[in-house]
Coordinates of C-alpha atoms in Angstrom, one line a residue:
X149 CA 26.6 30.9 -63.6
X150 CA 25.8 27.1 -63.4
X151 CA 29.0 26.3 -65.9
X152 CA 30.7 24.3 -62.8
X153 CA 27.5 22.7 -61.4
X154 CA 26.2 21.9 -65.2
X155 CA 29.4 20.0 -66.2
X156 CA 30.1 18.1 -62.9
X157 CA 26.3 16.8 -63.5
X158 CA 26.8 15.5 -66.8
X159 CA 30.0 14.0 -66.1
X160 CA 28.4 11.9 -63.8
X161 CA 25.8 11.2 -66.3
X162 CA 27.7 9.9 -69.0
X163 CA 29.7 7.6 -66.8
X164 CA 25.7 5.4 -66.0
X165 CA 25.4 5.7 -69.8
X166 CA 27.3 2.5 -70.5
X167 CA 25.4 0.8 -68.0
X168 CA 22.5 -1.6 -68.8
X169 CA 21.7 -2.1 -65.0
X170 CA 22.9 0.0 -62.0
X171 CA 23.7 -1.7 -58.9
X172 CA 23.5 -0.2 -55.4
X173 CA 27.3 0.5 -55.5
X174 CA 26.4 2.7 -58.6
X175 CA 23.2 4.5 -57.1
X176 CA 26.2 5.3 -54.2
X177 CA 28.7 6.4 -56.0
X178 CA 26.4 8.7 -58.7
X179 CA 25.0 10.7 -55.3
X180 CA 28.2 11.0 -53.8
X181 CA 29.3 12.5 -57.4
X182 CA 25.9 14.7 -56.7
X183 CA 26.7 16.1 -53.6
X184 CA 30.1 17.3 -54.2
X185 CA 28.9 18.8 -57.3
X186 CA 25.9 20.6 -55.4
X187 CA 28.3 21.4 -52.7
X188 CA 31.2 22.9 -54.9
X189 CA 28.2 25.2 -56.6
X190 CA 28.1 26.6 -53.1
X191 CA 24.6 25.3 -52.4
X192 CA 23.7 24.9 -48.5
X193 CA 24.3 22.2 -46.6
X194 CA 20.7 21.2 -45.4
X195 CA 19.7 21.5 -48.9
X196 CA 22.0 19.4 -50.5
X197 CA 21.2 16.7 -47.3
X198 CA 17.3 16.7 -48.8
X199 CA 18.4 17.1 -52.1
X200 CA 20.8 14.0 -52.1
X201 CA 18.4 11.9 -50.1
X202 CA 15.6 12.5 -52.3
X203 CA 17.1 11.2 -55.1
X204 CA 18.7 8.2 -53.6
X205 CA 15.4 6.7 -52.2
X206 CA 14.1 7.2 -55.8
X207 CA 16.6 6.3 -57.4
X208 CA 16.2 2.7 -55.4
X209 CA 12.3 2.3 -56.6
X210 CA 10.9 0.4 -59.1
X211 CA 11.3 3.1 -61.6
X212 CA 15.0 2.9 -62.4
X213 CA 15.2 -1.4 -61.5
X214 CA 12.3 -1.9 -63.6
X215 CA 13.7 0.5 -66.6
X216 CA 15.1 0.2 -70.1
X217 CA 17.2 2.8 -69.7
X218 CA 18.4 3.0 -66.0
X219 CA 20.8 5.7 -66.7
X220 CA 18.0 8.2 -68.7
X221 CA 15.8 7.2 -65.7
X222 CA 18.5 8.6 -63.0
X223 CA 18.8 11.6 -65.3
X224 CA 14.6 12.3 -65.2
X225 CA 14.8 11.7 -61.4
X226 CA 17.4 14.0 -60.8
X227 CA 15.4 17.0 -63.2
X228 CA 12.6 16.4 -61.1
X229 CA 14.0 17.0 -58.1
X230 CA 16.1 20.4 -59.3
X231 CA 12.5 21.5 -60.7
X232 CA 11.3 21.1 -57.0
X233 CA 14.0 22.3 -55.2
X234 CA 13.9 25.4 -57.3
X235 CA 10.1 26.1 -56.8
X236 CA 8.2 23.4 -58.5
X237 CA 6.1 25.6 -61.0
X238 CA 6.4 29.0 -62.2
X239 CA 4.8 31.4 -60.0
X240 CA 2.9 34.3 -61.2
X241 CA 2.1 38.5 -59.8
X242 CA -0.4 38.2 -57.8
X243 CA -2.5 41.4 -59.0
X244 CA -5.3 43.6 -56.8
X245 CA -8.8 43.1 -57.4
X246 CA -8.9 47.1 -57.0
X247 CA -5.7 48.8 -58.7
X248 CA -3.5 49.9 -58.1
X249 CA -1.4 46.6 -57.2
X250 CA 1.2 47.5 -55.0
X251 CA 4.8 45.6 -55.7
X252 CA 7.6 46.4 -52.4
X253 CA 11.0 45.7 -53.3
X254 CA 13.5 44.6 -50.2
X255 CA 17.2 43.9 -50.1
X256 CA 20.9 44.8 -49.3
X257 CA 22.4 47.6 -50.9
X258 CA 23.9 46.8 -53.7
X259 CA 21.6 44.0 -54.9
X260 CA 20.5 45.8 -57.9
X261 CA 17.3 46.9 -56.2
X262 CA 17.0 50.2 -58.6
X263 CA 17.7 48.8 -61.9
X264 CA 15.7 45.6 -61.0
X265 CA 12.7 48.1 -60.3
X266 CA 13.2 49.7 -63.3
X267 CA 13.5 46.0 -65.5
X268 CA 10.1 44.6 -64.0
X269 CA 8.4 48.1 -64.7
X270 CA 9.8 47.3 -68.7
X271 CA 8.3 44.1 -68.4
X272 CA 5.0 44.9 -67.2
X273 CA 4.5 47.8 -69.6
X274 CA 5.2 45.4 -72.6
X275 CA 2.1 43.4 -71.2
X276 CA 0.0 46.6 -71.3
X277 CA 0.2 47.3 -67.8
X278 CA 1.3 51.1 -66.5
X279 CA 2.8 50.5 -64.0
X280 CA 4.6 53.5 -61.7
X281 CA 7.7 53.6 -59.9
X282 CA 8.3 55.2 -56.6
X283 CA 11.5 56.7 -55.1
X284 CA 11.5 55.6 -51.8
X285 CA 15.1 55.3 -51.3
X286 CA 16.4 58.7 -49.5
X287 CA 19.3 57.8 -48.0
X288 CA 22.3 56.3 -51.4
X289 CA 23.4 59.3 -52.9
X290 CA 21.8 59.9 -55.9
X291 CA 19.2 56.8 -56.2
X292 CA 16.7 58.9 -56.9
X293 CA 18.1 60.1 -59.9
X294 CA 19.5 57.1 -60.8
X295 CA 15.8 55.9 -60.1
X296 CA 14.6 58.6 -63.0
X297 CA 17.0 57.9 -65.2
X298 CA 16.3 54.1 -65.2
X299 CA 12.2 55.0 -65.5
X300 CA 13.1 57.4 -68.4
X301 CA 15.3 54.6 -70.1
X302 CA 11.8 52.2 -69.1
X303 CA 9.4 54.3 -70.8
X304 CA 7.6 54.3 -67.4
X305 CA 6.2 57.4 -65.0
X306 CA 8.0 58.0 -61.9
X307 CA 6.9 59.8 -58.5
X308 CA 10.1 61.2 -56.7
X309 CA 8.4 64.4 -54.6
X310 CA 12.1 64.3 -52.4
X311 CA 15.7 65.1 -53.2
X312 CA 17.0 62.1 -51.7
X313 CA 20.6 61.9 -50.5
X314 CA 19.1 61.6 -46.2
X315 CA 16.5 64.3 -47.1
X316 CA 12.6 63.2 -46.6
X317 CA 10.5 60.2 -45.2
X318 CA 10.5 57.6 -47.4
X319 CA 7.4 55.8 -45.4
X320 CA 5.4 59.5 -46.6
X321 CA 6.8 59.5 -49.8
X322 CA 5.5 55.6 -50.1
X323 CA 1.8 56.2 -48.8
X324 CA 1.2 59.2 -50.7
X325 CA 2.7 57.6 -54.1
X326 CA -0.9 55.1 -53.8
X327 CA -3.0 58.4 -53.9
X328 CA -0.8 59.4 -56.6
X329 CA -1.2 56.3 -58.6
X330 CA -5.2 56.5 -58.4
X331 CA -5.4 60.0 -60.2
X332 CA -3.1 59.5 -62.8
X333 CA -4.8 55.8 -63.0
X334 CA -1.7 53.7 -63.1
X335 CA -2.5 49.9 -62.3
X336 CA 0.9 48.4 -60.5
X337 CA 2.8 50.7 -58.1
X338 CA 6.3 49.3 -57.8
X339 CA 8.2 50.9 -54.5
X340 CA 12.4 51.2 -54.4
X341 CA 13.1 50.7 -50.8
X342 CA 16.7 51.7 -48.8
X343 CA 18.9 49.0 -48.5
X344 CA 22.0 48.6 -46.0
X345 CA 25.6 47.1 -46.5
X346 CA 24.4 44.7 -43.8
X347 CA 21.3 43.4 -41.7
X348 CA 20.8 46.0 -39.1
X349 CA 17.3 47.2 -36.8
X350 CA 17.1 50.4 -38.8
X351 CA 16.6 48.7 -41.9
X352 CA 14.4 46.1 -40.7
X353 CA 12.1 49.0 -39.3
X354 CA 12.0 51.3 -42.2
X355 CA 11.2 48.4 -44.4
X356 CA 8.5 47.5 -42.0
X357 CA 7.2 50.4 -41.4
X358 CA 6.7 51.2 -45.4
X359 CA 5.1 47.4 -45.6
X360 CA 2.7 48.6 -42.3
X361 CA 2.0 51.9 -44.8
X362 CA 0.7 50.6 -48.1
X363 CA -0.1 47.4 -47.4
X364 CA 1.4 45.5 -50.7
X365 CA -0.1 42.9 -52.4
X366 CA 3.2 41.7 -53.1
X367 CA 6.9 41.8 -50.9
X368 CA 9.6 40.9 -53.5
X369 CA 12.9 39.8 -51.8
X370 CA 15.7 41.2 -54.1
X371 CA 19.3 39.1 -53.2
X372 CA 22.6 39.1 -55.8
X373 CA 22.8 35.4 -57.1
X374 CA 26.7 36.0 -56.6
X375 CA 26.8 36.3 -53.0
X376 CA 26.6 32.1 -52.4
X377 CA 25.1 30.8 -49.0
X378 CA 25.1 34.6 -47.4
X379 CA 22.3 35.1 -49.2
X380 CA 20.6 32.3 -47.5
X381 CA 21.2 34.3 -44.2
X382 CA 20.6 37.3 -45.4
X383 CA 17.1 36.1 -46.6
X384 CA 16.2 34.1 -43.2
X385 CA 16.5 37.5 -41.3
X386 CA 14.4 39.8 -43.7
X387 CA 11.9 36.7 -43.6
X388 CA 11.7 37.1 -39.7
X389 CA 11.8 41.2 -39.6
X390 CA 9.6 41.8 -42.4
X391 CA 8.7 39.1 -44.4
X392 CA 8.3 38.5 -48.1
X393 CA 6.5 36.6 -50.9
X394 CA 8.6 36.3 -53.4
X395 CA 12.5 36.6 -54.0
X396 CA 13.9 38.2 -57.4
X397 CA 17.5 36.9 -58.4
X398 CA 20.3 39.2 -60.1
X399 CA 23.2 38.7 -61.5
X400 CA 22.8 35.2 -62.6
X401 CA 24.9 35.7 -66.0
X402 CA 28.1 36.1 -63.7
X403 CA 30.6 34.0 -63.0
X404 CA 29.8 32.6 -59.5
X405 CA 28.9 29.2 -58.8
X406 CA 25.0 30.0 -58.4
X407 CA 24.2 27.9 -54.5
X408 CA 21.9 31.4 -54.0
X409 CA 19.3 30.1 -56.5
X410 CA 19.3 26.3 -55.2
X411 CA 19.5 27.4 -51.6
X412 CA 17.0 30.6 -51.1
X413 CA 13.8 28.7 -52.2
X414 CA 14.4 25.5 -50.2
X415 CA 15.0 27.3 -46.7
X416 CA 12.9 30.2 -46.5
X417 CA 9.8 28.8 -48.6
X418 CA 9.1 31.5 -50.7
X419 CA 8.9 31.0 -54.6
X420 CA 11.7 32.2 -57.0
X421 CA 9.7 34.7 -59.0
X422 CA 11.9 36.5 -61.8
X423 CA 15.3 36.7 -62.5
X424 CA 17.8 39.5 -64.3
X425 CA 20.4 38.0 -66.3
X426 CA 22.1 40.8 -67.5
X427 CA 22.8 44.4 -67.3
X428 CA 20.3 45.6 -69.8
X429 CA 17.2 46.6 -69.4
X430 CA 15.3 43.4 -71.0
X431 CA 17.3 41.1 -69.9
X432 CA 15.0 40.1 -67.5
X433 CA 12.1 37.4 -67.3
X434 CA 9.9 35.3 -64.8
X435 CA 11.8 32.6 -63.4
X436 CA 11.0 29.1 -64.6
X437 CA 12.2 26.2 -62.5
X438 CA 11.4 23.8 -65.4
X439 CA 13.4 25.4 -67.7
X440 CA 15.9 26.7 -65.1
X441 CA 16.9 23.0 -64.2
X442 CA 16.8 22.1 -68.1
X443 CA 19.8 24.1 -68.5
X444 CA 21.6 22.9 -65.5
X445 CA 21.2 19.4 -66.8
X446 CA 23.0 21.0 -70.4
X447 CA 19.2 20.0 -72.2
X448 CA 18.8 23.2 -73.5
X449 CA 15.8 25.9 -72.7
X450 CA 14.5 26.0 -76.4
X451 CA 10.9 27.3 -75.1
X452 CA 12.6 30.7 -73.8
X453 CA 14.4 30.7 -77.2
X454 CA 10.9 30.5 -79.1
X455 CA 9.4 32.8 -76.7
X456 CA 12.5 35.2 -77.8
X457 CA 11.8 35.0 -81.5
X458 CA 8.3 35.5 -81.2
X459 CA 8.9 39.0 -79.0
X460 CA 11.7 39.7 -81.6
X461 CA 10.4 38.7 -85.5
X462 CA 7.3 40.6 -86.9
X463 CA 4.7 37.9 -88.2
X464 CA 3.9 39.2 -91.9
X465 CA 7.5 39.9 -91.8
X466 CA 8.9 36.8 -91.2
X467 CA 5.9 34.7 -93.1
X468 CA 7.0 37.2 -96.0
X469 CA 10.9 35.8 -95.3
X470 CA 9.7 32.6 -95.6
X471 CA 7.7 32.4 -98.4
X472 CA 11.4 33.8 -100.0
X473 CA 13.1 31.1 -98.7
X474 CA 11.0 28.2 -99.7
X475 CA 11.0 29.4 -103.2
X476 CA 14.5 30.1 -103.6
X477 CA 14.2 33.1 -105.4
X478 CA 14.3 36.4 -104.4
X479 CA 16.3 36.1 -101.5
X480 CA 18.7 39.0 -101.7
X481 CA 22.0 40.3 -99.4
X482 CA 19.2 43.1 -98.3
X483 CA 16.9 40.5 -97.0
X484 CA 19.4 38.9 -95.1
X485 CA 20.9 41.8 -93.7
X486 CA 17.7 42.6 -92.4
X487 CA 17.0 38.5 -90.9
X488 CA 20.6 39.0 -89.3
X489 CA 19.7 42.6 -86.8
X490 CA 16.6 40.8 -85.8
X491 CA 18.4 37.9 -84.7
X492 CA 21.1 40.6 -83.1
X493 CA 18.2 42.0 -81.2
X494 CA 17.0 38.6 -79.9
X495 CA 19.9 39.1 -77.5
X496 CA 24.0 37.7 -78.3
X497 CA 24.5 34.9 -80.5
X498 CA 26.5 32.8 -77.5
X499 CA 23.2 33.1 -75.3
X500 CA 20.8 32.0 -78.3
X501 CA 23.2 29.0 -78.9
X502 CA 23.6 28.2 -75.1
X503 CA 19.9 27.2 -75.0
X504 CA 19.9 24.6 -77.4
X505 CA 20.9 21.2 -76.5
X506 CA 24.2 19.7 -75.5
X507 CA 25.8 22.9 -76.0
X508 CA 27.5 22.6 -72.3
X509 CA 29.6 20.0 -74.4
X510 CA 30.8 23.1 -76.6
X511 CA 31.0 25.5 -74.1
X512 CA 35.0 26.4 -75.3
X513 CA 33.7 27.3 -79.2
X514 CA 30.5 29.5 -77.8
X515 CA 33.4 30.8 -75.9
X516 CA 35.0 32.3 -79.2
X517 CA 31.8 33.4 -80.8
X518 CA 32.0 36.9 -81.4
X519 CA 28.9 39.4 -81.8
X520 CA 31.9 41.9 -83.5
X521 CA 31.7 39.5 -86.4
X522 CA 28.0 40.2 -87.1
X523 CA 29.0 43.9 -87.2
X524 CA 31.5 43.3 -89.0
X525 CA 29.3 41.7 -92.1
X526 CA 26.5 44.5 -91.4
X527 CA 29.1 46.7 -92.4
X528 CA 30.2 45.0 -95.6
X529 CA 26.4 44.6 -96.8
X530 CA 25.9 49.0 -96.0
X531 CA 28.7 49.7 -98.4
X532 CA 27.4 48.2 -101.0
X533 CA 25.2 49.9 -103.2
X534 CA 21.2 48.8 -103.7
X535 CA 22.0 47.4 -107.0
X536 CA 25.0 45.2 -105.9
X537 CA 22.7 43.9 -102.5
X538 CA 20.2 42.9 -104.9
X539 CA 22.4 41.4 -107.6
X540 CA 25.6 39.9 -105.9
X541 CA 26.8 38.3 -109.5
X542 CA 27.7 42.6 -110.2
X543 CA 30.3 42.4 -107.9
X544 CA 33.6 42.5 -109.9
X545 CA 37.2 43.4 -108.5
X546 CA 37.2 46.4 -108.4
X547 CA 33.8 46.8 -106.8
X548 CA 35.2 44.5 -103.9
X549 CA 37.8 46.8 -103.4
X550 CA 35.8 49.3 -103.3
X551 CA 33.4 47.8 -100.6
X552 CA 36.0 46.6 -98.4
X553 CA 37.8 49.9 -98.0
X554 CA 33.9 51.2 -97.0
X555 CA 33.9 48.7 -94.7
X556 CA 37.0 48.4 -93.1
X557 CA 37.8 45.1 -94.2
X558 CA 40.3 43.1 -96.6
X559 CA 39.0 42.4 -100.1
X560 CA 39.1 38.3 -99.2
X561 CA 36.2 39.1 -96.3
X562 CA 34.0 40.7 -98.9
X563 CA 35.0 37.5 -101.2
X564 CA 33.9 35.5 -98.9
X565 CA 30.9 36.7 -97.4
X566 CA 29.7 36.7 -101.8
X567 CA 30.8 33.2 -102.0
X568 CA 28.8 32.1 -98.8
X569 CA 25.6 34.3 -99.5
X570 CA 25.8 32.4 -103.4
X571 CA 26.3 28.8 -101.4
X572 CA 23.2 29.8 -99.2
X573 CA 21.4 31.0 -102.2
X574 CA 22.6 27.5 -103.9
X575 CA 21.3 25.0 -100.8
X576 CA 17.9 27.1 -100.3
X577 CA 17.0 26.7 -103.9
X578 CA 17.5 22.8 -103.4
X579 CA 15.4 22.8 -100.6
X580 CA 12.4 24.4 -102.7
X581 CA 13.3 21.5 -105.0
X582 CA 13.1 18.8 -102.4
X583 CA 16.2 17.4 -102.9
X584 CA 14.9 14.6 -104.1
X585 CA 13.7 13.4 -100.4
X586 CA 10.5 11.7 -100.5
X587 CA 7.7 13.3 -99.0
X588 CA 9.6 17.0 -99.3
X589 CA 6.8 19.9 -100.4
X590 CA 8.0 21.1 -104.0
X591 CA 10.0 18.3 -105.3
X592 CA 10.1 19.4 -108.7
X593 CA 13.4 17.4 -109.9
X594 CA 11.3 14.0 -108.7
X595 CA 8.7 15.4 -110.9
X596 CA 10.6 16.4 -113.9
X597 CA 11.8 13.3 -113.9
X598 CA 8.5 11.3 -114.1
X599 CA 7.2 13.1 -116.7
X600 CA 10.2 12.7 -118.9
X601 CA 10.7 9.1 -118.3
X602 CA 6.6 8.5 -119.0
X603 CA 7.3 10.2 -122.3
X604 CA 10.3 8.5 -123.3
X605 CA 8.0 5.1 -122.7
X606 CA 8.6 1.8 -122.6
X607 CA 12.2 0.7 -123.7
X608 CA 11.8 -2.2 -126.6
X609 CA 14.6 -4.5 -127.1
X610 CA 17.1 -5.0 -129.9
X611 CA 16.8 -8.4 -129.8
X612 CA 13.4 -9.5 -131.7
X613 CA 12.8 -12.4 -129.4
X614 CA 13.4 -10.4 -126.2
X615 CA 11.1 -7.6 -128.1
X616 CA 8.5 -10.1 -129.2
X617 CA 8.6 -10.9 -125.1
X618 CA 7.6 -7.7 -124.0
X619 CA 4.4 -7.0 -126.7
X620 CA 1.2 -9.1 -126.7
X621 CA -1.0 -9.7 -130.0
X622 CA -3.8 -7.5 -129.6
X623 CA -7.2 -9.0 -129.6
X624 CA -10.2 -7.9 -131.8
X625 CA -10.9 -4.9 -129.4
X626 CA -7.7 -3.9 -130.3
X627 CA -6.4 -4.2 -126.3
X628 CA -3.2 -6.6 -125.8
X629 CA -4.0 -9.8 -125.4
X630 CA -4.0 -11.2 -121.8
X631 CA -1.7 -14.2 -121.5
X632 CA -3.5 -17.5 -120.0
X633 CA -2.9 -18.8 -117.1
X634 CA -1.2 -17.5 -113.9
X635 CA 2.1 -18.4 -112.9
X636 CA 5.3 -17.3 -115.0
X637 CA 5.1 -19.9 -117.5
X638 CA 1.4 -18.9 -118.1
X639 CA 2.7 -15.6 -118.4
X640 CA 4.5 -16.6 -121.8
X641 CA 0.9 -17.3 -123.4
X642 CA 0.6 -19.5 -126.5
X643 CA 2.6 -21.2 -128.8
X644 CA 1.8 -18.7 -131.6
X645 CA 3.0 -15.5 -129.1
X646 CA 6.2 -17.7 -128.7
X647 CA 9.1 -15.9 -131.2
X648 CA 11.0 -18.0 -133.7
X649 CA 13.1 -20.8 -132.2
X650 CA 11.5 -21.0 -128.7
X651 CA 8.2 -22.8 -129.8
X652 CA 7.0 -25.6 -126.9
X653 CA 6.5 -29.3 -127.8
X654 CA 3.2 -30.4 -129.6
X655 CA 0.5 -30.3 -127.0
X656 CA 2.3 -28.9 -124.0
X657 CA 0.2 -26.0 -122.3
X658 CA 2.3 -23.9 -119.9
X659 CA -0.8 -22.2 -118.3
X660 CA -1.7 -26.0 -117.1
X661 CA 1.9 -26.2 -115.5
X662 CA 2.2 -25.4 -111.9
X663 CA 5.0 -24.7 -109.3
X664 CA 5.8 -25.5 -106.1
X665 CA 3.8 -23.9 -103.4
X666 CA 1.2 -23.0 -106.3
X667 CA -2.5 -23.1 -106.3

């Protein structure tokens, strides 16, 4: 959503690169790049006013004159500001002292209020809440089933006493759900309110009216991050007719230019507090400013990847996986099969890559990744049999062919996917070893080769006066004799350790001979 926004900002970015000191003119022009950048993303005008001014007046301290790196200080100023502007720090449920908590949902029709209930009732039961939703919605056709469906899908309980489609009050349905909770002891009751195709009274005083009835410890403001500076509208009047604590954002893995998520927090004052990027059921998360304005800047979000992996990858499991990896042996086409669907379940492969950093600059190649591709070398590895997974080197002609029309695929596709698994199976194997990199664990070819060059030993000369050179006369303890003197003459010794032919003059003592500089 913030492809537009993301590349406009680090255009301007790598133009104060070159740019040892930045000059007034500069700090001008680089906020005048800002603004249209904030204002082509669709972001309000009042924000982008506060925003712009902000980061001019620090942009003018003693921060950026007084810096190394003006250009990396502009950068940090401007990161700052987006983490502000979205919220400043990640804000959390606030939960009752005595359950059940009770979570209202608000919103326009068509914001994604139902599955949204049913995504943050996912993501409370994985942190060992039990959480309940209510059908409160009686007057969309069919969003009470659709309301089941999604709680079934959840693994979640669901209270839905009326038919729905304009049959029952939804303000009854929403008091007696709390009485309900209490006896089948679930701790977070989350309440799918009726939304409207525009602002009108009814729906002000329905949502009001089922606020007055429970009393919820939290009002969560659901708006479609597609919808640009209406939602900023939109959220001003449900803030005057029934007010809210939080706002949820949808939709933010569409294609829109994403003003909704800089603009909502800024003008109503109420936290950004989870957002759903995508149609799934977990794709869905607490909303992190930090990290939210990391990727807008194209520096990556790698704590949300971590966070990820650790949901997705068992910990014997992968500590198992490792161990085979830094040995080198082992490591079969069953093994990595098996490393490949957890990183499939971790959520597609463009998404993983599109929070590390600098990827923005690549955005046309995570374009053509294809999660097909994956399948497609899941299916090669399944027709193989157990013997051939585990022993690749089997694999002969005709058992290519043989796997490839299993699969689906030519014979060159299973060829290659052999040749790579061998060069993987080649590269880990010098890793155990080291690679002859200082300071690597395991460096066995460093080690090998010490211990064959201590046996070999010292290297003696052909020469007899270069080999008399290198051996001392051993004294009567039998240890080589020490040469007198310091100094490199003094290290020749006497006239009788001397070979043939290079005796000194009658009476010269080298260790008595200094050089320069010597003491």
């Amino acid at each position: 959503m913030f492809e537009t926004l993301s590349d406009r900002l680090t255009s301007v970015f790598s133009s104060l690169r070159s740019k040892g000191r930045l000059s007034e003119a500069d700090i001008d022009a680089t906020c005048r790049e800002i603004r249209i950048a904030l204002l082509e993303a669709d972001v309000a005008l009042p924000v982008v006013k506060a925003f712009v001014a902000q980061v001019k007046e620090r942009a003018r301290g003693a921060e950026v004159s007084q810096a190394l790196n003006p250009a990396q200080q502009v950068v940090k100023i401007v990161n700052d500001e987006l983490i502000e502007i979205l919220g400043g720090e990640t804000r959390r449920l606030r939960y009752a002292k005595n359950p059940p908590t009770v979570v209202m949902l608000a919103g326009l029709q068509g914001a994604g209020k139902t599955t949204l209930a049913g995504k943050l009732a996912r993501w409370l039961r994985e942190q060992n809440h039990t959480p309940l939703l209510v059908a409160a919605d009686l007057q969309r056709p069919n969003a009470v089933q659709q309301l089941s469906v999604v709680a079934e899908r959840a693994g979640v309980a669901v209270y839905a006493p009326e038919p729905g489609n304009g049959v029952g009050d939804p303000v009854a349905v929403a008091r007696q759900s709390i009485d309900h909770a209490k006896r089948q002891q679930h701790d977070i009751v989350i309440i799918d309110t009726a939304g409207r195709l525009g602002i009108d009274q009814e729906l002000m005083r329905q949502a009001a009216d089922i606020r007055d009835a429970v009393s919820p410890d939290e009002v969560l403001f659901v708006v479609d991050a597609m919808i640009g500076q209406d939602a900023v509208g939109t959220a001003q009047a449900f803030m005057e007719g029934v007010g809210f604590d939080g706002v949820v954002l949808t939709k933010l893995d569409g294609d829109a230019r994403g003003g909704a998520a800089l603009s909502v927090r800024h003008i109503t004052g109420r936290p950004i507090m989870f957002a759903s990027t995508g149609e799934k059921l977990e794709d869905f998360d607490a909303f992190h400013p930090d990290r939210m304005a990391s990727r807008i800047l194209d520096m990556g979000d790698i704590l949300t990847l971590i966070e990820q992996a650790q949901k997705t990858f068992d910990e014997a499991e992968a500590a198992k996986m490792a161990s085979k990896l830094t040995s080198g042996e082992g490591f079969t086409l069953e093994d990595f099969l098996e490393q490949m669907m957890m990183v499939q379940k971790m959520g597609p492969i463009k998404n993983l890559l599109g929070m590390m950093p600098g990827m923005g600059q690549m955005r046309d190649q995570l374009n053509q990744v294809d999660d097909r591709d994956l399948d497609r070398i899941a299916a090669i590895i399944r027709s193989m049999t157990p013997a051939e997974r585990h022993n690749p080197k089997m694999i002969d002609g005709s058992r290519r062919a043989r796997i490839a029309k299993g699969s689906g695929v030519t014979v060159t596709e299973v060829s290659g996917l052999v040749t790579r698994f061998f060069d993987a199976q080649k590269m880990m194997k010098r890793m155990a070893g080291g690679m002859g990199i200082p300071g690597m664990p395991g460096g066995r070819k460093g080690a090998k080769a010490a211990q064959k060059k201590a046996a070999k030993g010292r290297r003696v000369s052909g020469d007899p006066r270069k080999a008399a050179l290198g051996k001392a006369a051993p004294d009567k303890s039998g240890e080589p004799a020490t040469p007198a003197g310091n100094g490199l003459l003094g290290k020749l010794g006497s006239r009788q350790q001397l070979p043939p032919g290079l005796e000194l003059p009658p009476g010269f003592d080298p260790s008595k001979f200094k050089l320069p500089g010597q003491k």
